[in-house]
PDB file of C-alpha atoms in Angstrom:
ATOM      1  CA  LYS A   1     -12.091  25.194  -5.932  1.00 48.00           C
ATOM      2  CA  SER A   2      -9.136  27.468  -3.910  1.00 57.00           C
ATOM      3  CA  LEU A   3     -10.381  25.685  -0.678  1.00 48.00           C
ATOM      4  CA  ALA A   4      -9.907  22.566  -2.230  1.00 52.00           C
ATOM      5  CA  ASN A   5      -6.657  23.245  -3.480  1.00 63.00           C
ATOM      6  CA  ASP A   6      -5.516  24.197   0.166  1.00 60.00           C
ATOM      7  CA  ILE A   7      -6.593  21.195   1.344  1.00 61.00           C
ATOM      8  CA  GLU A   8      -5.291  18.972  -1.468  1.00 70.00           C
ATOM      9  CA  PHE A   9      -1.582  21.157  -0.809  1.00 72.00           C
ATOM     10  CA  TYR A  10      -1.441  20.734   3.286  1.00 72.00           C
ATOM     11  CA  GLY A  11      -2.459  17.100   2.720  1.00 79.00           C
ATOM     12  CA  LEU A  12       0.213  16.613   0.820  1.00 81.00           C
ATOM     13  CA  VAL A  13       2.657  18.280   2.809  1.00 83.00           C
ATOM     14  CA  ARG A  14       1.693  16.304   5.993  1.00 88.00           C
ATOM     15  CA  ALA A  15       2.401  13.107   4.046  1.00 86.00           C
ATOM     16  CA  GLN A  16       5.462  14.262   2.832  1.00 88.00           C
ATOM     17  CA  LYS A  17       6.160  14.806   6.665  1.00 91.00           C
ATOM     18  CA  SER A  18       5.207  11.381   7.144  1.00 91.00           C
ATOM     19  CA  ILE A  19       6.903   9.600   4.950  1.00 92.00           C
ATOM     20  CA  ARG A  20      10.289  11.214   6.016  1.00 94.00           C
ATOM     21  CA  ARG A  21      10.096   9.552   9.750  1.00 94.00           C
ATOM     22  CA  ALA A  22       8.755   6.254   8.591  1.00 95.00           C
ATOM     23  CA  ASP A  23      10.554   3.180   8.161  1.00 96.00           C
ATOM     24  CA  VAL A  24       8.228   1.380   5.693  1.00 97.00           C
ATOM     25  CA  VAL A  25       5.818   3.518   3.741  1.00 96.00           C
ATOM     26  CA  MET A  26       2.488   1.914   2.674  1.00 96.00           C
ATOM     27  CA  MET A  27       1.307   3.468  -0.735  1.00 95.00           C
ATOM     28  CA  PHE A  28      -2.440   2.811  -1.046  1.00 94.00           C
ATOM     29  CA  PHE A  29      -4.033   2.966  -4.138  1.00 94.00           C
ATOM     30  CA  ASP A  30      -7.891   2.739  -5.412  1.00 90.00           C
ATOM     31  CA  ALA A  31      -8.231  -0.164  -7.570  1.00 87.00           C
ATOM     32  CA  THR A  32     -11.954   1.493  -8.543  1.00 86.00           C
ATOM     33  CA  LYS A  33      -9.335   4.774  -9.408  1.00 89.00           C
ATOM     34  CA  THR A  34      -6.625   5.666 -11.671  1.00 91.00           C
ATOM     35  CA  ILE A  35      -3.112   7.142 -10.201  1.00 94.00           C
ATOM     36  CA  SER A  36      -3.410  10.329  -9.348  1.00 92.00           C
ATOM     37  CA  LYS A  37      -1.102  13.487  -9.688  1.00 92.00           C
ATOM     38  CA  VAL A  38      -0.569  13.238  -5.756  1.00 91.00           C
ATOM     39  CA  ASP A  39      -0.268   9.914  -5.715  1.00 94.00           C
ATOM     40  CA  LYS A  40       2.841  10.793  -8.346  1.00 94.00           C
ATOM     41  CA  GLN A  41       4.162  13.541  -6.390  1.00 93.00           C
ATOM     42  CA  LEU A  42       4.196  11.476  -2.936  1.00 94.00           C
ATOM     43  CA  MET A  43       5.825   8.389  -4.829  1.00 95.00           C
ATOM     44  CA  GLU A  44       8.964  11.291  -5.822  1.00 95.00           C
ATOM     45  CA  GLU A  45       8.985  12.121  -2.139  1.00 95.00           C
ATOM     46  CA  ILE A  46       9.408   8.274  -1.374  1.00 96.00           C
ATOM     47  CA  LYS A  47      12.283   7.852  -4.238  1.00 95.00           C
ATOM     48  CA  ASP A  48      14.198  10.918  -2.875  1.00 94.00           C
ATOM     49  CA  GLN A  49      13.934   9.499   0.642  1.00 95.00           C
ATOM     50  CA  HIS A  50      14.944   6.312  -0.631  1.00 96.00           C
ATOM     51  CA  LYS A  51      11.944   4.723   1.769  1.00 97.00           C
ATOM     52  CA  PRO A  52      11.238   1.157   1.612  1.00 97.00           C
ATOM     53  CA  CYS A  53       7.653   1.058  -0.156  1.00 98.00           C
ATOM     54  CA  ILE A  54       5.018  -1.180  -0.571  1.00 98.00           C
ATOM     55  CA  PHE A  55       2.106  -0.622  -3.318  1.00 97.00           C
ATOM     56  CA  VAL A  56      -1.338  -1.655  -1.599  1.00 96.00           C
ATOM     57  CA  VAL A  57      -4.197  -1.609  -3.844  1.00 93.00           C
ATOM     58  CA  ASN A  58      -7.130  -1.522  -1.872  1.00 90.00           C
ATOM     59  CA  LYS A  59     -10.661  -2.285  -2.734  1.00 84.00           C
ATOM     60  CA  TRP A  60      -9.508  -5.372  -4.915  1.00 78.00           C
ATOM     61  CA  ASP A  61     -13.099  -6.516  -4.770  1.00 73.00           C
ATOM     62  CA  LEU A  62     -14.737  -3.476  -7.025  1.00 72.00           C
ATOM     63  CA  GLY A  63     -11.794  -3.087  -8.976  1.00 62.00           C
ATOM     64  CA  LEU A  64     -11.744  -0.678 -11.981  1.00 58.00           C
ATOM     65  CA  ASP A  65     -13.250  -3.671 -14.331  1.00 62.00           C
ATOM     66  CA  GLU A  66     -13.507  -7.167 -14.851  1.00 63.00           C
ATOM     67  CA  LYS A  67     -10.527  -7.115 -17.260  1.00 69.00           C
ATOM     68  CA  MET A  68      -7.945  -5.305 -14.765  1.00 73.00           C
ATOM     69  CA  THR A  69      -6.274  -8.390 -13.338  1.00 81.00           C
ATOM     70  CA  SER A  70      -3.893  -8.198 -10.528  1.00 84.00           C
ATOM     71  CA  GLU A  71      -1.122  -8.557 -12.957  1.00 87.00           C
ATOM     72  CA  LYS A  72      -2.343  -5.937 -15.587  1.00 87.00           C
ATOM     73  CA  TRP A  73      -2.614  -3.621 -11.584  1.00 90.00           C
ATOM     74  CA  GLY A  74       1.214  -4.951 -11.297  1.00 91.00           C
ATOM     75  CA  GLU A  75       2.059  -3.825 -14.937  1.00 93.00           C
ATOM     76  CA  TYR A  76       0.246  -0.449 -14.015  1.00 94.00           C
ATOM     77  CA  LEU A  77       1.755   0.567 -11.305  1.00 95.00           C
ATOM     78  CA  ILE A  78       5.495  -0.296 -12.863  1.00 94.00           C
ATOM     79  CA  LYS A  79       5.317   1.650 -15.939  1.00 96.00           C
ATOM     80  CA  THR A  80       4.111   4.117 -14.004  1.00 97.00           C
ATOM     81  CA  PHE A  81       7.033   3.951 -11.474  1.00 97.00           C
ATOM     82  CA  ALA A  82       9.512   2.693 -13.352  1.00 94.00           C
ATOM     83  CA  SER A  83      12.221   3.641 -10.565  1.00 92.00           C
ATOM     84  CA  MET A  84      10.727   1.525  -7.796  1.00 95.00           C
ATOM     85  CA  ARG A  85      10.344  -1.700  -9.988  1.00 94.00           C
ATOM     86  CA  HIS A  86      11.572  -3.254  -6.430  1.00 95.00           C
ATOM     87  CA  ALA A  87       8.907  -2.339  -4.258  1.00 97.00           C
ATOM     88  CA  PRO A  88       6.958  -5.159  -3.251  1.00 97.00           C
ATOM     89  CA  ILE A  89       2.442  -5.083  -4.092  1.00 96.00           C
ATOM     90  CA  ALA A  90      -0.233  -6.246  -2.196  1.00 95.00           C
ATOM     91  CA  PHE A  91      -3.784  -6.500  -3.233  1.00 93.00           C
ATOM     92  CA  ILE A  92      -6.167  -6.101  -0.287  1.00 91.00           C
ATOM     93  CA  THR A  93      -9.926  -5.223   0.817  1.00 87.00           C
ATOM     94  CA  ALA A  94      -9.679  -3.617   3.919  1.00 76.00           C
ATOM     95  CA  ARG A  95     -13.583  -3.859   4.580  1.00 81.00           C
ATOM     96  CA  ASP A  96     -13.444  -7.194   5.067  1.00 82.00           C
ATOM     97  CA  GLY A  97      -9.325  -7.472   6.156  1.00 81.00           C
ATOM     98  CA  LYS A  98      -8.723  -9.533   3.199  1.00 84.00           C
ATOM     99  CA  ASN A  99      -4.742  -9.995   2.878  1.00 88.00           C
ATOM    100  CA  VAL A 100      -4.125  -7.352   5.524  1.00 90.00           C
ATOM    101  CA  ALA A 101      -2.606  -9.347   7.925  1.00 92.00           C
ATOM    102  CA  LYS A 102      -0.305 -10.848   4.987  1.00 93.00           C
ATOM    103  CA  LEU A 103       0.394  -6.650   4.215  1.00 94.00           C
ATOM    104  CA  ILE A 104       1.829  -6.753   7.828  1.00 94.00           C
ATOM    105  CA  HIS A 105       3.814  -9.632   7.865  1.00 96.00           C
ATOM    106  CA  LEU A 106       5.330  -7.891   4.531  1.00 96.00           C
ATOM    107  CA  ALA A 107       5.936  -4.752   6.245  1.00 96.00           C
ATOM    108  CA  GLN A 108       8.079  -6.395   8.731  1.00 97.00           C
ATOM    109  CA  SER A 109       9.692  -8.222   6.001  1.00 96.00           C
ATOM    110  CA  ILE A 110      10.980  -4.925   4.596  1.00 97.00           C
ATOM    111  CA  PHE A 111      11.722  -3.247   7.541  1.00 97.00           C
ATOM    112  CA  LYS A 112      14.196  -6.136   8.411  1.00 97.00           C
ATOM    113  CA  GLN A 113      15.632  -6.185   4.395  1.00 97.00           C
ATOM    114  CA  ALA A 114      16.223  -2.467   5.209  1.00 97.00           C
ATOM    115  CA  ARG A 115      18.485  -2.772   8.130  1.00 97.00           C
ATOM    116  CA  GLU A 116      20.394  -5.946   6.509  1.00 97.00           C
ATOM    117  CA  ARG A 117      24.299  -5.838   6.499  1.00 97.00           C
ATOM    118  CA  VAL A 118      26.487  -7.521   4.331  1.00 97.00           C
ATOM    119  CA  SER A 119      30.552  -8.381   5.094  1.00 97.00           C
ATOM    120  CA  THR A 120      32.833  -6.899   3.328  1.00 96.00           C
ATOM    121  CA  GLY A 121      33.895 -10.280   2.175  1.00 97.00           C
ATOM    122  CA  VAL A 122      30.795 -11.622   0.536  1.00 97.00           C
ATOM    123  CA  LEU A 123      30.104  -8.046  -0.902  1.00 98.00           C
ATOM    124  CA  ASN A 124      33.578  -8.142  -2.958  1.00 98.00           C
ATOM    125  CA  ARG A 125      33.098 -11.567  -3.852  1.00 98.00           C
ATOM    126  CA  ILE A 126      29.769 -10.316  -5.490  1.00 98.00           C
ATOM    127  CA  VAL A 127      30.959  -7.798  -6.989  1.00 98.00           C
ATOM    128  CA  GLU A 128      33.702 -10.046  -8.867  1.00 98.00           C
ATOM    129  CA  GLN A 129      31.036 -11.892  -9.793  1.00 98.00           C
ATOM    130  CA  ALA A 130      28.757  -9.033 -11.939  1.00 98.00           C
ATOM    131  CA  VAL A 131      32.428  -7.991 -12.911  1.00 98.00           C
ATOM    132  CA  ASP A 132      33.222 -11.335 -14.501  1.00 97.00           C
ATOM    133  CA  ARG A 133      30.357 -11.667 -15.933  1.00 98.00           C
ATOM    134  CA  ASN A 134      29.888  -8.208 -17.965  1.00 97.00           C
ATOM    135  CA  PRO A 135      33.375  -6.046 -17.112  1.00 96.00           C
ATOM    136  CA  PRO A 136      32.633  -2.363 -17.330  1.00 96.00           C
ATOM    137  CA  PRO A 137      33.542  -0.879 -21.050  1.00 94.00           C
ATOM    138  CA  MET A 138      36.448   1.329 -21.827  1.00 92.00           C
ATOM    139  CA  ARG A 139      35.639   5.088 -21.777  1.00 87.00           C
ATOM    140  CA  ARG A 140      38.116   7.311 -22.530  1.00 82.00           C
ATOM    141  CA  ASN A 141      40.484   5.144 -24.032  1.00 88.00           C
ATOM    142  CA  LYS A 142      40.610   4.042 -20.115  1.00 91.00           C
ATOM    143  CA  ARG A 143      39.761   0.720 -18.286  1.00 93.00           C
ATOM    144  CA  PRO A 144      37.211   1.349 -14.956  1.00 95.00           C
ATOM    145  CA  LYS A 145      38.822  -0.666 -11.927  1.00 96.00           C
ATOM    146  CA  ILE A 146      37.214  -1.352  -9.030  1.00 97.00           C
ATOM    147  CA  TYR A 147      39.557  -1.531  -6.444  1.00 96.00           C
ATOM    148  CA  TYR A 148      36.797  -3.210  -3.010  1.00 96.00           C
ATOM    149  CA  ALA A 149      33.359  -2.477  -1.878  1.00 97.00           C
ATOM    150  CA  THR A 150      31.882  -1.586   1.310  1.00 97.00           C
ATOM    151  CA  GLN A 151      29.066  -1.319   2.936  1.00 98.00           C
ATOM    152  CA  VAL A 152      28.691   1.755   4.924  1.00 96.00           C
ATOM    153  CA  ALA A 153      25.206   2.187   6.291  1.00 96.00           C
ATOM    154  CA  THR A 154      21.504   0.654   6.551  1.00 97.00           C
ATOM    155  CA  GLN A 155      18.257   1.857   6.491  1.00 96.00           C
ATOM    156  CA  PRO A 156      18.830   2.175   3.421  1.00 95.00           C
ATOM    157  CA  PRO A 157      21.341  -0.076   2.907  1.00 97.00           C
ATOM    158  CA  THR A 158      24.342   2.306   1.410  1.00 97.00           C
ATOM    159  CA  ILE A 159      27.087   0.767  -0.488  1.00 97.00           C
ATOM    160  CA  VAL A 160      30.232   2.430  -1.766  1.00 96.00           C
ATOM    161  CA  ILE A 161      32.280   1.276  -4.814  1.00 96.00           C
ATOM    162  CA  LYS A 162      36.105   2.505  -4.196  1.00 96.00           C
ATOM    163  CA  CYS A 163      37.455   2.788  -7.783  1.00 95.00           C
ATOM    164  CA  ASN A 164      39.916   4.579 -10.043  1.00 93.00           C
ATOM    165  CA  GLN A 165      37.783   7.019 -11.668  1.00 92.00           C
ATOM    166  CA  PRO A 166      33.980   6.999 -10.997  1.00 93.00           C
ATOM    167  CA  ILE A 167      33.397   9.235 -14.458  1.00 93.00           C
ATOM    168  CA  LEU A 168      35.002   6.136 -15.990  1.00 94.00           C
ATOM    169  CA  PHE A 169      32.086   4.032 -15.684  1.00 95.00           C
ATOM    170  CA  ASP A 170      29.375   4.151 -17.685  1.00 95.00           C
ATOM    171  CA  PRO A 171      25.706   4.935 -16.296  1.00 94.00           C
ATOM    172  CA  SER A 172      24.217   1.770 -18.008  1.00 96.00           C
ATOM    173  CA  TRP A 173      26.835  -0.259 -16.082  1.00 97.00           C
ATOM    174  CA  LYS A 174      26.587   1.386 -12.664  1.00 96.00           C
ATOM    175  CA  ARG A 175      22.387   0.539 -12.975  1.00 96.00           C
ATOM    176  CA  TYR A 176      23.456  -3.364 -14.241  1.00 97.00           C
ATOM    177  CA  LEU A 177      25.691  -3.586 -11.335  1.00 98.00           C
ATOM    178  CA  LEU A 178      22.824  -2.119  -8.734  1.00 97.00           C
ATOM    179  CA  GLY A 179      20.616  -4.540 -10.343  1.00 96.00           C
ATOM    180  CA  TYR A 180      22.726  -7.272  -9.685  1.00 97.00           C
ATOM    181  CA  LEU A 181      23.662  -6.287  -6.198  1.00 98.00           C
ATOM    182  CA  ARG A 182      19.651  -6.552  -6.112  1.00 96.00           C
ATOM    183  CA  GLU A 183      19.310  -9.780  -7.040  1.00 95.00           C
ATOM    184  CA  GLU A 184      22.025 -11.614  -5.205  1.00 97.00           C
ATOM    185  CA  LEU A 185      22.109  -9.286  -1.486  1.00 97.00           C
ATOM    186  CA  PRO A 186      19.245  -9.336   0.807  1.00 96.00           C
ATOM    187  CA  PHE A 187      17.674  -6.275  -0.342  1.00 95.00           C
ATOM    188  CA  GLN A 188      15.506  -7.461  -3.030  1.00 95.00           C
ATOM    189  CA  GLU A 189      13.053  -5.427  -2.001  1.00 97.00           C
ATOM    190  CA  VAL A 190      14.276  -1.989  -0.758  1.00 97.00           C
ATOM    191  CA  PRO A 191      16.212   1.130  -2.130  1.00 97.00           C
ATOM    192  CA  ILE A 192      19.992   1.146  -1.839  1.00 97.00           C
ATOM    193  CA  LYS A 193      22.236   3.842  -2.269  1.00 96.00           C
ATOM    194  CA  LEU A 194      25.311   2.889  -4.559  1.00 96.00           C
ATOM    195  CA  TYR A 195      27.804   5.030  -4.820  1.00 95.00           C
ATOM    196  CA  PHE A 196      31.314   5.155  -6.800  1.00 95.00           C
ATOM    197  CA  ARG A 197      34.289   6.715  -5.349  1.00 94.00           C
ATOM    198  CA  PRO A 198      37.894   7.370  -6.215  1.00 93.00           C
ATOM    199  CA  ARG A 199      39.904   4.938  -4.159  1.00 86.00           C
ATOM    200  CA  HIS A 200      41.433   7.988  -1.853  1.00 77.00           C
ATOM    201  CA  ASP A 201      38.280  10.450  -1.233  1.00 72.00           C
ATOM    202  CA  GLU A 202      36.121   9.604   1.516  1.00 63.00           C
ATOM    203  CA  ASP A 203      33.284  11.898   0.880  1.00 60.00           C
ATOM    204  CA  GLY A 204      32.865  11.898  -2.852  1.00 58.00           C
ATOM    205  CA  PRO A 205      29.655  13.004  -4.629  1.00 55.00           C
ATOM    206  CA  ASP A 206      26.591  13.171  -3.099  1.00 58.00           C
ATOM    207  CA  SER A 207      24.152  11.282  -5.883  1.00 73.00           C
ATOM    208  CA  PRO A 208      23.915   7.896  -5.782  1.00 84.00           C
ATOM    209  CA  VAL A 209      22.925   5.249  -9.088  1.00 81.00           C
ATOM    210  CA  GLU A 210      19.671   5.907 -10.614  1.00 73.00           C
TER     211      GLU A 210
END
């Protein structure tokens, strides 16, 4: 048992190192098995590293049972990894190569998304639309105010919102804005780092919106 635990531990460490080096992570799941503890640990690493990820369900021709459709497997993944619901899902049969070419194409698409850069003008128009549709509520008897937004990095796309006071923006509204940006910008299937920072603060907090 100790040897098995050691093998699992070192396998996990190696996988985590690979995740940190990767441009796109393909997270494989065996369709004949349930999601494991190690799978969950690896997904935490992928999330923490803000890596583009594809959920790959292998051995799809075998499956857990006849009732486990691709839609239900998708629901199973989203329920288990709710914070990664943006990640696309691919179903393959590696043994006969079914859908493998599509998977490679998808990985290339994800890589391209992570490298996209949006102009400040376009970004600010979209932020303005989001605010018009759903203004941030007042907090502490003060009105949250956004001055401007800018994309400061790629891989992952990183957006900074300059505002009066970040603490005035309700966490649920921050998540709303993150979702709106994901829908409107070319980053639908990759992680986005979104920071709210005071107007004259160049560094700000290190924790992006979750």
